[in-house]
């Protein structure tokens, strides 16, 4: 198994945080290579992960809808959108939360590339959350309150 050197991952984490400071001072660092940022009405997670022995990966993820009724029609809709969209793809978590994510390599990451990825994920998730809720129910990320977890 190929492993990404720790120095490469740490370098990517520093670069991501530096760019996030320029993009928005209102980000959260979890001090483990994960960050959160509010972009419009979307909550975006940025996670630095291992990739190859020469590169790291930066994943940009939004939870789009939680609690939707996952039907064959909804899955078909999401798969068709995956084929149409230029950036990223819809996914389904273990608890049936619908996500949208985009991944980019980290070694040569620049600010524009990170900002474009964050923006694309935010815009697409914000657009499709209403459409998904209207046909499959559930809650958008912005509709979830802390009481929903208690």
PDB file of C-alpha atoms in Angstrom:
ATOM      1  CA  UNK A   1       0.000   0.000   0.000  1.00  0.00           C
ATOM      2  CA  UNK A   2       1.318   3.439  -0.965  1.00  0.00           C
ATOM      3  CA  UNK A   3       1.392   5.951   1.879  1.00  0.00           C
ATOM      4  CA  UNK A   4       1.431   9.727   1.687  1.00  0.00           C
ATOM      5  CA  UNK A   5       4.378  11.141   3.661  1.00  0.00           C
ATOM      6  CA  UNK A   6       3.261  12.974   6.809  1.00  0.00           C
ATOM      7  CA  UNK A   7       5.288  16.060   5.782  1.00  0.00           C
ATOM      8  CA  UNK A   8       3.245  16.293   2.585  1.00  0.00           C
ATOM      9  CA  UNK A   9      -0.052  16.091   4.450  1.00  0.00           C
ATOM     10  CA  UNK A  10       1.084  18.677   7.008  1.00  0.00           C
ATOM     11  CA  UNK A  11       2.250  21.009   4.239  1.00  0.00           C
ATOM     12  CA  UNK A  12      -1.140  20.726   2.524  1.00  0.00           C
ATOM     13  CA  UNK A  13      -2.948  21.420   5.818  1.00  0.00           C
ATOM     14  CA  UNK A  14      -0.882  24.597   6.324  1.00  0.00           C
ATOM     15  CA  UNK A  15      -1.574  25.696   2.746  1.00  0.00           C
ATOM     16  CA  UNK A  16      -5.333  25.085   3.079  1.00  0.00           C
ATOM     17  CA  UNK A  17      -5.463  27.054   6.324  1.00  0.00           C
ATOM     18  CA  UNK A  18      -3.473  29.925   4.808  1.00  0.00           C
ATOM     19  CA  UNK A  19      -5.900  30.113   1.874  1.00  0.00           C
ATOM     20  CA  UNK A  20      -8.954  29.836   4.138  1.00  0.00           C
ATOM     21  CA  UNK A  21      -7.707  32.857   6.102  1.00  0.00           C
ATOM     22  CA  UNK A  22      -7.712  34.812   2.829  1.00  0.00           C
ATOM     23  CA  UNK A  23     -11.060  33.424   1.640  1.00  0.00           C
ATOM     24  CA  UNK A  24     -12.938  33.917   4.927  1.00  0.00           C
ATOM     25  CA  UNK A  25     -11.797  34.662   8.448  1.00  0.00           C
ATOM     26  CA  UNK A  26     -14.912  32.853   9.660  1.00  0.00           C
ATOM     27  CA  UNK A  27     -13.678  29.275   9.314  1.00  0.00           C
ATOM     28  CA  UNK A  28     -13.184  26.631  11.983  1.00  0.00           C
ATOM     29  CA  UNK A  29     -10.089  24.462  12.231  1.00  0.00           C
ATOM     30  CA  UNK A  30     -10.474  21.132  14.005  1.00  0.00           C
ATOM     31  CA  UNK A  31      -6.656  20.853  14.261  1.00  0.00           C
ATOM     32  CA  UNK A  32      -6.611  17.495  12.485  1.00  0.00           C
ATOM     33  CA  UNK A  33      -6.593  18.526   8.826  1.00  0.00           C
ATOM     34  CA  UNK A  34     -10.321  19.258   8.840  1.00  0.00           C
ATOM     35  CA  UNK A  35     -11.941  22.652   8.504  1.00  0.00           C
ATOM     36  CA  UNK A  36     -15.489  23.995   8.308  1.00  0.00           C
ATOM     37  CA  UNK A  37     -16.666  27.144   6.597  1.00  0.00           C
ATOM     38  CA  UNK A  38     -20.071  28.695   6.031  1.00  0.00           C
ATOM     39  CA  UNK A  39     -20.457  29.755   2.441  1.00  0.00           C
ATOM     40  CA  UNK A  40     -23.822  31.283   1.677  1.00  0.00           C
ATOM     41  CA  UNK A  41     -26.382  28.970   3.247  1.00  0.00           C
ATOM     42  CA  UNK A  42     -24.115  25.923   2.970  1.00  0.00           C
ATOM     43  CA  UNK A  43     -21.903  24.393   5.629  1.00  0.00           C
ATOM     44  CA  UNK A  44     -18.759  23.142   3.924  1.00  0.00           C
ATOM     45  CA  UNK A  45     -16.195  20.686   5.313  1.00  0.00           C
ATOM     46  CA  UNK A  46     -12.660  20.734   3.942  1.00  0.00           C
ATOM     47  CA  UNK A  47     -10.595  17.657   4.769  1.00  0.00           C
ATOM     48  CA  UNK A  48      -6.967  16.955   3.864  1.00  0.00           C
ATOM     49  CA  UNK A  49      -6.413  13.247   3.250  1.00  0.00           C
ATOM     50  CA  UNK A  50      -3.612  10.970   2.064  1.00  0.00           C
ATOM     51  CA  UNK A  51      -3.602  10.153  -1.645  1.00  0.00           C
ATOM     52  CA  UNK A  52      -0.354   8.837  -3.155  1.00  0.00           C
ATOM     53  CA  UNK A  53       3.296   8.782  -2.165  1.00  0.00           C
ATOM     54  CA  UNK A  54       3.724  12.107  -4.001  1.00  0.00           C
ATOM     55  CA  UNK A  55       0.393  13.884  -3.434  1.00  0.00           C
ATOM     56  CA  UNK A  56      -2.337  14.579  -0.929  1.00  0.00           C
ATOM     57  CA  UNK A  57      -6.060  15.084  -1.505  1.00  0.00           C
ATOM     58  CA  UNK A  58      -8.298  17.971  -0.416  1.00  0.00           C
ATOM     59  CA  UNK A  59     -11.959  16.991  -0.153  1.00  0.00           C
ATOM     60  CA  UNK A  60     -14.633  19.683  -0.083  1.00  0.00           C
ATOM     61  CA  UNK A  61     -17.939  18.290   1.188  1.00  0.00           C
ATOM     62  CA  UNK A  62     -21.420  19.624   1.960  1.00  0.00           C
ATOM     63  CA  UNK A  63     -24.243  17.743   3.636  1.00  0.00           C
ATOM     64  CA  UNK A  64     -27.133  18.609   1.336  1.00  0.00           C
ATOM     65  CA  UNK A  65     -30.202  16.862   2.812  1.00  0.00           C
ATOM     66  CA  UNK A  66     -30.702  14.658   5.861  1.00  0.00           C
ATOM     67  CA  UNK A  67     -33.738  12.441   6.366  1.00  0.00           C
ATOM     68  CA  UNK A  68     -34.904  12.298   2.750  1.00  0.00           C
ATOM     69  CA  UNK A  69     -36.834   9.258   1.577  1.00  0.00           C
ATOM     70  CA  UNK A  70     -34.242   7.430  -0.518  1.00  0.00           C
ATOM     71  CA  UNK A  71     -36.150   6.017  -3.487  1.00  0.00           C
ATOM     72  CA  UNK A  72     -35.068   4.604  -6.812  1.00  0.00           C
ATOM     73  CA  UNK A  73     -36.344   7.786  -8.492  1.00  0.00           C
ATOM     74  CA  UNK A  74     -34.240   9.965  -6.192  1.00  0.00           C
ATOM     75  CA  UNK A  75     -31.136   7.813  -6.756  1.00  0.00           C
ATOM     76  CA  UNK A  76     -31.683   7.988 -10.525  1.00  0.00           C
ATOM     77  CA  UNK A  77     -32.042  11.779 -10.292  1.00  0.00           C
ATOM     78  CA  UNK A  78     -28.802  12.114  -8.304  1.00  0.00           C
ATOM     79  CA  UNK A  79     -26.864   9.817 -10.642  1.00  0.00           C
ATOM     80  CA  UNK A  80     -28.074  11.760 -13.678  1.00  0.00           C
ATOM     81  CA  UNK A  81     -27.015  15.012 -12.025  1.00  0.00           C
ATOM     82  CA  UNK A  82     -23.587  13.478 -11.375  1.00  0.00           C
ATOM     83  CA  UNK A  83     -23.261  12.908 -15.122  1.00  0.00           C
ATOM     84  CA  UNK A  84     -24.328  16.492 -15.918  1.00  0.00           C
ATOM     85  CA  UNK A  85     -22.417  18.554 -13.354  1.00  0.00           C
ATOM     86  CA  UNK A  86     -18.920  19.829 -14.110  1.00  0.00           C
ATOM     87  CA  UNK A  87     -17.634  19.805 -10.533  1.00  0.00           C
ATOM     88  CA  UNK A  88     -18.142  17.114  -7.938  1.00  0.00           C
ATOM     89  CA  UNK A  89     -20.761  14.479  -7.311  1.00  0.00           C
ATOM     90  CA  UNK A  90     -23.642  13.600  -5.035  1.00  0.00           C
ATOM     91  CA  UNK A  91     -23.142  10.824  -2.537  1.00  0.00           C
ATOM     92  CA  UNK A  92     -24.969   9.001   0.218  1.00  0.00           C
ATOM     93  CA  UNK A  93     -23.601   8.550   3.746  1.00  0.00           C
ATOM     94  CA  UNK A  94     -24.218   5.546   6.004  1.00  0.00           C
ATOM     95  CA  UNK A  95     -27.234   7.336   7.564  1.00  0.00           C
ATOM     96  CA  UNK A  96     -28.685   8.260   4.126  1.00  0.00           C
ATOM     97  CA  UNK A  97     -27.546  11.888   4.345  1.00  0.00           C
ATOM     98  CA  UNK A  98     -27.182  13.176   0.795  1.00  0.00           C
ATOM     99  CA  UNK A  99     -23.843  14.913   0.269  1.00  0.00           C
ATOM    100  CA  UNK A 100     -22.141  16.789  -2.502  1.00  0.00           C
ATOM    101  CA  UNK A 101     -18.364  16.692  -2.728  1.00  0.00           C
ATOM    102  CA  UNK A 102     -15.453  17.638  -4.914  1.00  0.00           C
ATOM    103  CA  UNK A 103     -11.830  16.518  -4.516  1.00  0.00           C
ATOM    104  CA  UNK A 104      -8.636  18.192  -5.681  1.00  0.00           C
ATOM    105  CA  UNK A 105      -4.993  17.302  -5.276  1.00  0.00           C
ATOM    106  CA  UNK A 106      -3.112  19.107  -2.546  1.00  0.00           C
ATOM    107  CA  UNK A 107       0.567  19.280  -3.455  1.00  0.00           C
ATOM    108  CA  UNK A 108       0.211  22.050  -6.039  1.00  0.00           C
ATOM    109  CA  UNK A 109      -2.999  23.526  -4.635  1.00  0.00           C
ATOM    110  CA  UNK A 110      -3.496  27.241  -5.181  1.00  0.00           C
ATOM    111  CA  UNK A 111      -5.971  29.663  -3.608  1.00  0.00           C
ATOM    112  CA  UNK A 112      -8.106  30.012  -6.743  1.00  0.00           C
ATOM    113  CA  UNK A 113      -8.476  26.252  -7.064  1.00  0.00           C
ATOM    114  CA  UNK A 114      -9.545  25.846  -3.427  1.00  0.00           C
ATOM    115  CA  UNK A 115     -11.940  28.789  -3.591  1.00  0.00           C
ATOM    116  CA  UNK A 116     -13.474  27.482  -6.836  1.00  0.00           C
ATOM    117  CA  UNK A 117     -13.983  24.047  -5.283  1.00  0.00           C
ATOM    118  CA  UNK A 118     -15.604  25.515  -2.151  1.00  0.00           C
ATOM    119  CA  UNK A 119     -17.792  27.817  -4.245  1.00  0.00           C
ATOM    120  CA  UNK A 120     -18.908  25.045  -6.611  1.00  0.00           C
ATOM    121  CA  UNK A 121     -19.828  22.706  -3.758  1.00  0.00           C
ATOM    122  CA  UNK A 122     -21.690  25.484  -1.925  1.00  0.00           C
ATOM    123  CA  UNK A 123     -23.616  26.730  -4.962  1.00  0.00           C
ATOM    124  CA  UNK A 124     -24.605  23.266  -6.155  1.00  0.00           C
ATOM    125  CA  UNK A 125     -25.611  21.994  -2.706  1.00  0.00           C
ATOM    126  CA  UNK A 126     -27.574  25.188  -2.011  1.00  0.00           C
ATOM    127  CA  UNK A 127     -29.399  24.916  -5.335  1.00  0.00           C
ATOM    128  CA  UNK A 128     -30.289  21.211  -5.160  1.00  0.00           C
ATOM    129  CA  UNK A 129     -31.193  21.002  -1.459  1.00  0.00           C
ATOM    130  CA  UNK A 130     -34.564  22.687  -2.084  1.00  0.00           C
ATOM    131  CA  UNK A 131     -35.263  20.494  -5.100  1.00  0.00           C
ATOM    132  CA  UNK A 132     -34.427  17.289  -3.209  1.00  0.00           C
ATOM    133  CA  UNK A 133     -36.512  18.259  -0.158  1.00  0.00           C
ATOM    134  CA  UNK A 134     -39.498  19.075  -2.384  1.00  0.00           C
ATOM    135  CA  UNK A 135     -39.541  15.578  -3.909  1.00  0.00           C
ATOM    136  CA  UNK A 136     -38.066  13.398  -1.140  1.00  0.00           C
ATOM    137  CA  UNK A 137     -38.598  15.269   2.130  1.00  0.00           C
ATOM    138  CA  UNK A 138     -35.917  15.661   4.737  1.00  0.00           C
ATOM    139  CA  UNK A 139     -34.087  18.704   6.010  1.00  0.00           C
ATOM    140  CA  UNK A 140     -31.522  20.969   4.393  1.00  0.00           C
ATOM    141  CA  UNK A 141     -28.310  21.514   6.336  1.00  0.00           C
ATOM    142  CA  UNK A 142     -29.499  24.999   7.316  1.00  0.00           C
ATOM    143  CA  UNK A 143     -32.777  23.568   8.692  1.00  0.00           C
ATOM    144  CA  UNK A 144     -31.089  21.264  11.204  1.00  0.00           C
ATOM    145  CA  UNK A 145     -30.918  22.475  14.768  1.00  0.00           C
ATOM    146  CA  UNK A 146     -29.043  21.120  17.768  1.00  0.00           C
ATOM    147  CA  UNK A 147     -32.338  19.706  19.091  1.00  0.00           C
ATOM    148  CA  UNK A 148     -32.380  17.308  16.129  1.00  0.00           C
ATOM    149  CA  UNK A 149     -29.398  15.506  17.664  1.00  0.00           C
ATOM    150  CA  UNK A 150     -30.732  15.127  21.189  1.00  0.00           C
TER     151      UNK A 150
END
